[in-house]
Amino acid sequence: DGGITQSPKYLFRKEGQNVTLSCEQNLNHDAMYWYRQDPGQGLRLIYYSQIVNDFQKGDIAEGYSVSREKKESFPLTVTSAQKNPTAFYLCASASGRASETQYFGPGTRLLVL
Amino acid sequence: QQPVQSPQAVILREGEDAVINCSSSKALYSVHWYRQKHGEAPVFLMILLKGGEQKGHEKISASFNEKKQQSSLYLTASQLSYSGTYFCGTGTGANNLFFGTGTRLTVIP
């Protein structure tokens, strides 16, 4: 089955700890995205990547880092510099053509202990 | 660049109709509509492109006024399963989308 997977479904972070959220897709999509969603809010773009080994900051990149070493994978690290990381994190992918939409993974809910 | 959605929330009885609006201050190439159930990922409903092309579900209809930079999603004969938060995402021709804050739709029996 083609799709986007995210893991884990729930993640707990201790103070001062870095944590990494996984995002994998087998849709052969070039573009991948990370969004943050807070309760009752819309989606805010953290980072995006149009091609392997290249990525750009979105609107709220501070306290986050990414890598894109493989086309299929776009992990997001929430660093200790992110002081308010509790949120629902969504990964999406797209073909890269402006006439095509983005498809979302199931999300990871990050909670701070 | 975030689009503005209206209304913020709406409650319908089964069988009633609703319209959700999305307005942008930027010239648009595309408008993407999604529905999100609580705690789940947004699910793609429809994309409307500059020039009139549309792709999406047969039971969903929408319009895109390029001059006014507005789009509307039409939900007719609503069912309980229509409940959720509806988001529009606007594209300006690059690959990124800007999402509105959502419209919460509740359908009651």
PDB file of C-alpha atoms in Angstrom, chain A residues 18 30 52 58 62 102:
ATOM      1  CA  ASN A  18      16.057  16.190  21.952  1.00  0.00           C
ATOM      2  CA  ASP A  30       9.804  14.695  -4.261  1.00  0.00           C
ATOM      3  CA  VAL A  52      16.987  15.169  -1.430  1.00  0.00           C
ATOM      4  CA  GLY A  58       9.091  27.443   7.226  1.00  0.00           C
ATOM      5  CA  GLU A  62      13.254  27.823  15.535  1.00  0.00           C
ATOM      6  CA  GLN A 102      -0.256  17.385  -0.298  1.00  0.00           C
TER       7      GLN A 102
END
